Amino acid sequence: MMAPVLSVENVSVRFPGARGDITVVDDVSFTLEAGQSLVIAGESGSGKSMICQTLLGIAPGAASVTGTRIDWKGRDLLRLRDHEWQAVRGAEIAMIFQDPTAALNPLITVENQIIDAIRAHRKVSRSEARARAIEVLGLAGFPEPEHRMRSYPSELSGGLRQRVAIALALSCSPSLIIADEATTNLDVSIQAQIVKLLRELKDRLGLALIFVTHDLGLASDIGGDLLVMYAGCAVERGPVNDVLTDPTHPYTRGLLRSAPTLKSSRANPLRPIPGQMPKPGSVGAGSPFRSRCPVVVDGVCEVQRAGWTSAGPRHDVACHRFAVEGREGVR
């Protein structure tokens, strides 16, 4: 096992509220090695994007981020001052945002946006930065980059804008790229192309990749490890294929049952998870999924958060029922 380039230990994110702090990420831990993929999956509001923002130091100003440590190549990101983030954000850790239309400046050409990003972090001439811009646009699958890079974002399709966003993320040769719902606004065929591109870039360049999604189907395409989030809490973690073929948390099982497949039909309908995710700050000390769980342990899940139980090699689940009865208890 290689030493991880990123180690997140017991990180929580809270916001002030009228009746006390509101927790949106609660005691989350994970590690990531160079060249490894980590998929963070869960419904909207589960805390996925807030984790990503924390790793870049761009959590909203009112946020209070606490934890044991966020170790990035031997530096604790929790202790960085604002000016110290400049050496990390964009240069060592880069993000591809969900909406490239909002992420790109509509008044500046693709060429100048990438050149400006490179020269903000690297002491290079404009011609050197332009050559690098052409290179990363080519890596991102942007067609005829030397000619079309003079385009404005509004002149490009959604898929091409996302390729520009990927090129921007690659421009300063980061060690980690975070793709935060980077395929959500794209049609299915373009989604598949972007996922394939990200996977190939990770392997070709030796990047670590965090891929955030609510679609477990995309998780299997990315590969690597999977962290399932619910209401700010991590509830299951392990190799993607192990978690998807043998899900052990009732929430993970519910997500898979509610996703359409080729076998979905009137005779074999989808089975949505009943109820709604609890509002931020309302989970309390009990298991976060208890109000929607079909196998809740009465008198336990209401008052106590489940710890991690092994479900296989590197596969862990935080579930009281599984801890007592194993797989049969959560089927």
CSV table of C-alpha atoms in Angstrom, one decimal:
chain,number,residue,atom,x,y,z
A,1,MET,CA,0.0,0.0,0.0
A,2,MET,CA,1.3,3.5,-0.9
A,3,ALA,CA,1.1,6.3,1.5
A,4,PRO,CA,-2.0,8.4,0.8
A,5,VAL,CA,-1.6,11.8,-0.8
A,6,LEU,CA,-4.8,12.9,1.0
A,7,SER,CA,-6.1,11.8,4.4
A,8,VAL,CA,-9.3,13.3,5.8
A,9,GLU,CA,-9.7,12.6,9.5
A,10,ASN,CA,-13.0,13.2,11.4
A,11,VAL,CA,-13.9,16.4,9.5
A,12,SER,CA,-17.2,18.2,10.3
A,13,VAL,CA,-18.7,21.4,8.8
A,14,ARG,CA,-21.2,23.5,10.7
A,15,PHE,CA,-23.1,26.7,10.1
A,16,PRO,CA,-24.5,29.0,12.8
A,17,GLY,CA,-28.3,28.8,13.2
A,18,ALA,CA,-30.9,30.5,15.3
A,19,ARG,CA,-31.0,27.5,17.7
A,20,GLY,CA,-27.4,26.5,17.6
A,21,ASP,CA,-24.9,25.2,15.0
A,22,ILE,CA,-26.3,23.3,12.0
A,23,THR,CA,-24.1,20.3,11.0
A,24,VAL,CA,-23.9,19.6,7.2
A,25,VAL,CA,-20.9,17.3,7.3
A,26,ASP,CA,-20.5,15.1,10.4
A,27,ASP,CA,-17.3,13.4,11.3
A,28,VAL,CA,-16.2,12.2,7.8
A,29,SER,CA,-13.0,10.4,7.2
A,30,PHE,CA,-11.3,8.9,4.1
A,31,THR,CA,-8.0,8.5,2.4
A,32,LEU,CA,-6.8,8.7,-1.3
A,33,GLU,CA,-3.7,7.5,-2.9
A,34,ALA,CA,-1.9,8.9,-6.0
A,35,GLY,CA,-3.6,7.6,-9.1
A,36,GLN,CA,-6.7,6.4,-7.2
A,37,SER,CA,-10.3,7.3,-7.7
A,38,LEU,CA,-12.8,8.0,-5.0
A,39,VAL,CA,-16.5,8.3,-5.8
A,40,ILE,CA,-18.6,10.2,-3.2
A,41,ALA,CA,-22.3,9.4,-3.8
A,42,GLY,CA,-25.6,10.4,-2.2
A,43,GLU,CA,-28.7,12.4,-2.6
A,44,SER,CA,-28.7,16.2,-2.9
A,45,GLY,CA,-28.1,17.7,0.5
A,46,SER,CA,-25.9,14.8,1.7
A,47,GLY,CA,-22.8,17.0,2.2
A,48,LYS,CA,-20.9,15.8,-0.9
A,49,SER,CA,-20.1,19.3,-2.4
A,50,MET,CA,-19.4,20.8,1.0
A,51,ILE,CA,-16.6,18.2,1.5
A,52,CYS,CA,-15.1,19.2,-1.9
A,53,GLN,CA,-15.3,22.9,-1.0
A,54,THR,CA,-13.6,22.2,2.3
A,55,LEU,CA,-10.7,20.5,0.4
A,56,LEU,CA,-10.2,23.6,-1.6
A,57,GLY,CA,-10.7,26.1,1.2
A,58,ILE,CA,-13.7,27.7,-0.5
A,59,ALA,CA,-16.4,26.7,2.0
A,60,PRO,CA,-18.8,29.6,2.6
A,61,GLY,CA,-17.4,32.2,5.0
A,62,ALA,CA,-19.9,31.4,7.8
A,63,ALA,CA,-18.8,27.7,7.8
A,64,SER,CA,-16.9,26.3,10.7
A,65,VAL,CA,-14.6,23.5,9.7
A,66,THR,CA,-13.3,21.2,12.4
A,67,GLY,CA,-11.5,17.9,12.5
A,68,THR,CA,-8.4,16.0,13.5
A,69,ARG,CA,-6.6,16.8,10.2
A,70,ILE,CA,-6.8,17.1,6.4
A,71,ASP,CA,-3.4,15.9,5.5
A,72,TRP,CA,-2.3,16.8,1.9
A,73,LYS,CA,1.2,15.6,1.2
A,74,GLY,CA,2.3,16.2,4.8
A,75,ARG,CA,0.5,19.6,5.2
A,76,ASP,CA,-2.6,20.1,7.2
A,77,LEU,CA,-5.1,22.0,5.1
A,78,LEU,CA,-7.2,22.8,8.2
A,79,ARG,CA,-4.3,25.0,9.4
A,80,LEU,CA,-3.6,26.9,6.2
A,81,ARG,CA,-4.0,30.7,6.1
A,82,ASP,CA,-5.8,32.4,3.3
A,83,HIS,CA,-2.6,33.4,1.4
A,84,GLU,CA,-1.2,29.9,1.8
A,85,TRP,CA,-4.1,28.4,-0.2
A,86,GLN,CA,-2.8,30.1,-3.3
A,87,ALA,CA,0.0,27.4,-3.6
A,88,VAL,CA,-2.6,24.6,-3.3
A,89,ARG,CA,-5.9,25.7,-4.9
A,90,GLY,CA,-5.8,25.3,-8.6
A,91,ALA,CA,-2.1,24.4,-8.6
A,92,GLU,CA,-2.1,21.1,-6.6
A,93,ILE,CA,-5.8,20.5,-6.1
A,94,ALA,CA,-8.2,21.5,-8.9
A,95,MET,CA,-11.9,21.3,-9.3
A,96,ILE,CA,-14.3,20.8,-12.2
A,97,PHE,CA,-17.6,22.4,-11.2
A,98,GLN,CA,-21.1,21.1,-12.1
A,99,ASP,CA,-22.0,24.0,-14.4
A,100,PRO,CA,-19.3,25.0,-16.8
A,101,THR,CA,-21.5,28.0,-18.0
A,102,ALA,CA,-21.2,29.5,-14.5
A,103,ALA,CA,-17.6,28.4,-14.0
A,104,LEU,CA,-16.3,30.1,-17.1
A,105,ASN,CA,-16.2,33.8,-17.7
A,106,PRO,CA,-18.5,34.6,-20.7
A,107,LEU,CA,-16.5,37.8,-21.5
A,108,ILE,CA,-13.1,36.2,-21.9
A,109,THR,CA,-12.0,33.8,-24.6
A,110,VAL,CA,-11.1,30.2,-23.8
A,111,GLU,CA,-7.5,30.9,-24.7
A,112,ASN,CA,-7.2,33.8,-22.2
A,113,GLN,CA,-9.0,32.1,-19.4
A,114,ILE,CA,-6.5,29.2,-19.5
A,115,ILE,CA,-3.5,31.4,-20.0
A,116,ASP,CA,-4.5,33.6,-17.0
A,117,ALA,CA,-4.9,30.5,-14.8
A,118,ILE,CA,-1.5,29.2,-15.8
A,119,ARG,CA,0.3,32.5,-15.2
A,120,ALA,CA,-1.4,32.9,-11.8
A,121,HIS,CA,0.5,29.9,-10.6
A,122,ARG,CA,3.5,29.5,-12.9
A,123,LYS,CA,6.3,32.0,-13.8
A,124,VAL,CA,6.1,31.5,-17.5
A,125,SER,CA,5.8,33.7,-20.5
A,126,ARG,CA,2.5,34.2,-22.3
A,127,SER,CA,3.7,32.2,-25.3
A,128,GLU,CA,4.7,29.3,-23.0
A,129,ALA,CA,1.3,29.5,-21.2
A,130,ARG,CA,-0.4,29.5,-24.6
A,131,ALA,CA,1.4,26.4,-25.7
A,132,ARG,CA,0.4,24.7,-22.4
A,133,ALA,CA,-3.2,25.8,-23.0
A,134,ILE,CA,-3.2,24.1,-26.4
A,135,GLU,CA,-1.7,21.0,-24.8
A,136,VAL,CA,-4.3,20.7,-22.1
A,137,LEU,CA,-7.2,21.4,-24.4
A,138,GLY,CA,-6.0,18.6,-26.6
A,139,LEU,CA,-5.8,16.3,-23.5
A,140,ALA,CA,-9.4,17.2,-22.7
A,141,GLY,CA,-10.5,16.3,-26.2
A,142,PHE,CA,-11.3,19.8,-27.3
A,143,PRO,CA,-11.3,19.7,-31.2
A,144,GLU,CA,-8.8,21.9,-33.1
A,145,PRO,CA,-7.6,23.7,-30.0
A,146,GLU,CA,-5.2,26.0,-31.7
A,147,HIS,CA,-7.9,27.5,-33.8
A,148,ARG,CA,-11.1,27.2,-31.6
A,149,MET,CA,-9.5,28.4,-28.4
A,150,ARG,CA,-10.3,31.9,-29.5
A,151,SER,CA,-14.0,31.2,-29.0
A,152,TYR,CA,-16.0,32.6,-26.1
A,153,PRO,CA,-17.8,30.1,-23.9
A,154,SER,CA,-21.2,31.1,-25.3
A,155,GLU,CA,-20.1,29.9,-28.7
A,156,LEU,CA,-19.5,26.3,-27.5
A,157,SER,CA,-21.9,23.4,-26.7
A,158,GLY,CA,-22.3,22.2,-23.1
A,159,GLY,CA,-20.0,19.3,-23.7
A,160,LEU,CA,-17.2,21.5,-25.2
A,161,ARG,CA,-17.6,24.0,-22.3
A,162,GLN,CA,-17.1,21.1,-19.8
A,163,ARG,CA,-14.0,20.0,-21.8
A,164,VAL,CA,-12.7,23.6,-21.4
A,165,ALA,CA,-13.3,23.3,-17.6
A,166,ILE,CA,-11.4,20.0,-17.6
A,167,ALA,CA,-8.5,21.7,-19.4
A,168,LEU,CA,-8.5,24.5,-16.9
A,169,ALA,CA,-8.3,22.0,-14.1
A,170,LEU,CA,-5.4,20.3,-15.8
A,171,SER,CA,-3.5,23.4,-16.8
A,172,CYS,CA,-1.2,23.6,-13.7
A,173,SER,CA,-0.6,19.9,-13.5
A,174,PRO,CA,-2.4,19.2,-10.2
A,175,SER,CA,-2.1,16.0,-8.3
A,176,LEU,CA,-5.8,15.8,-7.4
A,177,ILE,CA,-8.8,16.7,-9.5
A,178,ILE,CA,-12.2,17.0,-7.9
A,179,ALA,CA,-15.2,16.6,-10.3
A,180,ASP,CA,-18.2,17.9,-8.5
A,181,GLU,CA,-21.3,16.6,-10.3
A,182,ALA,CA,-19.3,17.4,-13.5
A,183,THR,CA,-21.7,15.4,-15.8
A,184,THR,CA,-25.1,16.4,-14.3
A,185,ASN,CA,-26.1,19.0,-16.9
A,186,LEU,CA,-25.0,16.9,-19.9
A,187,ASP,CA,-27.0,14.4,-22.0
A,188,VAL,CA,-26.3,10.7,-21.5
A,189,SER,CA,-24.0,10.3,-24.5
A,190,ILE,CA,-21.8,13.3,-23.5
A,191,GLN,CA,-21.8,12.1,-19.9
A,192,ALA,CA,-20.3,8.8,-21.0
A,193,GLN,CA,-17.6,10.6,-23.0
A,194,ILE,CA,-16.7,12.9,-20.1
A,195,VAL,CA,-16.5,10.0,-17.6
A,196,LYS,CA,-14.3,8.0,-20.0
A,197,LEU,CA,-12.1,11.0,-20.5
A,198,LEU,CA,-11.7,11.6,-16.7
A,199,ARG,CA,-10.8,7.9,-16.2
A,200,GLU,CA,-8.3,7.9,-19.0
A,201,LEU,CA,-6.7,11.2,-17.8
A,202,LYS,CA,-6.4,9.8,-14.3
A,203,ASP,CA,-4.6,6.7,-15.6
A,204,ARG,CA,-2.4,8.5,-18.1
A,205,LEU,CA,-1.3,11.4,-15.8
A,206,GLY,CA,-1.3,9.5,-12.5
A,207,LEU,CA,-3.8,11.8,-11.0
A,208,ALA,CA,-5.9,11.2,-7.9
A,209,LEU,CA,-9.6,11.8,-8.7
A,210,ILE,CA,-12.6,12.5,-6.5
A,211,PHE,CA,-15.8,12.1,-8.5
A,212,VAL,CA,-19.0,13.4,-6.8
A,213,THR,CA,-22.3,12.1,-8.1
A,214,HIS,CA,-25.9,11.1,-7.1
A,215,ASP,CA,-25.8,8.4,-9.9
A,216,LEU,CA,-24.5,5.1,-8.7
A,217,GLY,CA,-24.3,4.0,-12.3
A,218,LEU,CA,-21.6,6.5,-13.0
A,219,ALA,CA,-19.8,5.3,-9.9
A,220,SER,CA,-19.2,1.9,-11.5
A,221,ASP,CA,-17.9,3.6,-14.7
A,222,ILE,CA,-15.3,5.6,-12.7
A,223,GLY,CA,-14.2,2.6,-10.5
A,224,GLY,CA,-11.9,2.9,-7.5
A,225,ASP,CA,-13.5,3.3,-4.1
A,226,LEU,CA,-16.9,4.5,-3.1
A,227,LEU,CA,-18.0,6.6,-0.1
A,228,VAL,CA,-21.8,6.7,0.3
A,229,MET,CA,-23.1,9.8,2.1
A,230,TYR,CA,-26.4,10.5,3.8
A,231,ALA,CA,-27.5,13.7,5.6
A,232,GLY,CA,-23.9,14.7,6.1
A,233,CYS,CA,-22.7,11.3,7.4
A,234,ALA,CA,-20.7,8.6,5.7
A,235,VAL,CA,-22.7,5.3,5.9
A,236,GLU,CA,-20.8,2.9,3.7
A,237,ARG,CA,-17.4,2.7,2.1
A,238,GLY,CA,-15.3,0.3,0.1
A,239,PRO,CA,-14.3,-0.7,-3.5
A,240,VAL,CA,-16.9,0.4,-5.9
A,241,ASN,CA,-17.7,-3.0,-7.3
A,242,ASP,CA,-17.9,-4.6,-3.9
A,243,VAL,CA,-20.3,-1.9,-2.6
A,244,LEU,CA,-22.5,-2.0,-5.7
A,245,THR,CA,-22.7,-5.8,-6.0
A,246,ASP,CA,-23.1,-6.4,-2.3
A,247,PRO,CA,-24.5,-3.2,-0.7
A,248,THR,CA,-24.9,-3.6,3.1
A,249,HIS,CA,-26.4,-0.3,4.3
A,250,PRO,CA,-30.1,0.0,3.9
A,251,TYR,CA,-29.6,3.4,2.3
A,252,THR,CA,-27.2,2.1,-0.4
A,253,ARG,CA,-29.6,-0.8,-1.1
A,254,GLY,CA,-32.5,1.7,-1.4
A,255,LEU,CA,-30.5,3.9,-3.8
A,256,LEU,CA,-29.8,0.9,-6.1
A,257,ARG,CA,-33.5,-0.3,-6.0
A,258,SER,CA,-34.7,3.2,-7.0
A,259,ALA,CA,-32.4,3.5,-10.0
A,260,PRO,CA,-33.8,2.5,-13.4
A,261,THR,CA,-32.3,-0.5,-15.2
A,262,LEU,CA,-32.9,-2.4,-18.3
A,263,LYS,CA,-35.1,-4.8,-16.3
A,264,SER,CA,-37.3,-1.9,-15.1
A,265,SER,CA,-40.9,-2.4,-16.2
A,266,ARG,CA,-44.5,-2.2,-15.1
A,267,ALA,CA,-44.1,-5.7,-13.7
A,268,ASN,CA,-40.7,-4.8,-12.2
A,269,PRO,CA,-41.2,-1.2,-11.1
A,270,LEU,CA,-38.7,1.1,-9.4
A,271,ARG,CA,-38.9,1.1,-5.6
A,272,PRO,CA,-38.2,4.7,-4.4
A,273,ILE,CA,-37.0,5.2,-0.8
A,274,PRO,CA,-40.0,6.5,1.2
A,275,GLY,CA,-39.9,9.8,3.0
A,276,GLN,CA,-37.5,12.7,2.8
A,277,MET,CA,-33.9,13.4,3.9
A,278,PRO,CA,-33.9,15.1,7.3
A,279,LYS,CA,-33.3,18.9,7.3
A,280,PRO,CA,-29.7,19.9,8.1
A,281,GLY,CA,-29.1,20.0,11.8
A,282,SER,CA,-32.1,17.7,12.7
A,283,VAL,CA,-30.4,14.3,12.7
A,284,GLY,CA,-29.3,14.4,16.4
A,285,ALA,CA,-27.3,11.7,18.0
A,286,GLY,CA,-29.1,8.8,16.3
A,287,SER,CA,-28.5,7.1,13.0
A,288,PRO,CA,-29.2,9.6,10.2
A,289,PHE,CA,-31.3,7.2,8.1
A,290,ARG,CA,-33.6,6.0,10.8
A,291,SER,CA,-36.7,7.8,9.7
A,292,ARG,CA,-36.7,6.1,6.3
A,293,CYS,CA,-35.0,2.8,7.2
A,294,PRO,CA,-37.0,-0.5,6.7
A,295,VAL,CA,-34.9,-2.4,9.2
A,296,VAL,CA,-34.5,0.2,12.0
A,297,VAL,CA,-33.4,-1.2,15.4
A,298,ASP,CA,-35.9,0.1,17.9
A,299,GLY,CA,-34.5,1.8,20.9
A,300,VAL,CA,-31.0,1.9,19.4
A,301,CYS,CA,-31.1,3.7,16.0
A,302,GLU,CA,-33.0,6.6,17.6
A,303,VAL,CA,-30.4,7.4,20.2
A,304,GLN,CA,-27.0,6.1,19.0
A,305,ARG,CA,-24.9,6.6,15.8
A,306,ALA,CA,-23.6,3.3,14.4
A,307,GLY,CA,-19.9,2.8,14.3
A,308,TRP,CA,-18.1,1.1,11.4
A,309,THR,CA,-18.5,-2.7,10.9
A,310,SER,CA,-16.5,-4.7,8.4
A,311,ALA,CA,-18.5,-6.2,5.5
A,312,GLY,CA,-15.5,-7.5,3.6
A,313,PRO,CA,-11.9,-6.6,2.7
A,314,ARG,CA,-11.8,-2.7,2.8
A,315,HIS,CA,-15.6,-2.7,2.8
A,316,ASP,CA,-17.2,-1.1,5.9
A,317,VAL,CA,-20.8,-0.1,6.9
A,318,ALA,CA,-22.2,2.0,9.6
A,319,CYS,CA,-25.4,0.2,10.5
A,320,HIS,CA,-26.7,-1.2,13.8
A,321,ARG,CA,-28.8,-4.0,12.1
A,322,PHE,CA,-25.8,-5.2,10.1
A,323,ALA,CA,-23.5,-5.1,13.1
A,324,VAL,CA,-25.9,-7.5,15.0
A,325,GLU,CA,-27.4,-9.7,12.2
A,326,GLY,CA,-25.1,-9.4,9.2
A,327,ARG,CA,-26.3,-9.4,5.7
A,328,GLU,CA,-29.5,-11.3,6.4
A,329,GLY,CA,-30.6,-8.5,8.7
A,330,VAL,CA,-30.5,-5.8,6.0
A,331,ARG,CA,-32.0,-7.8,3.1
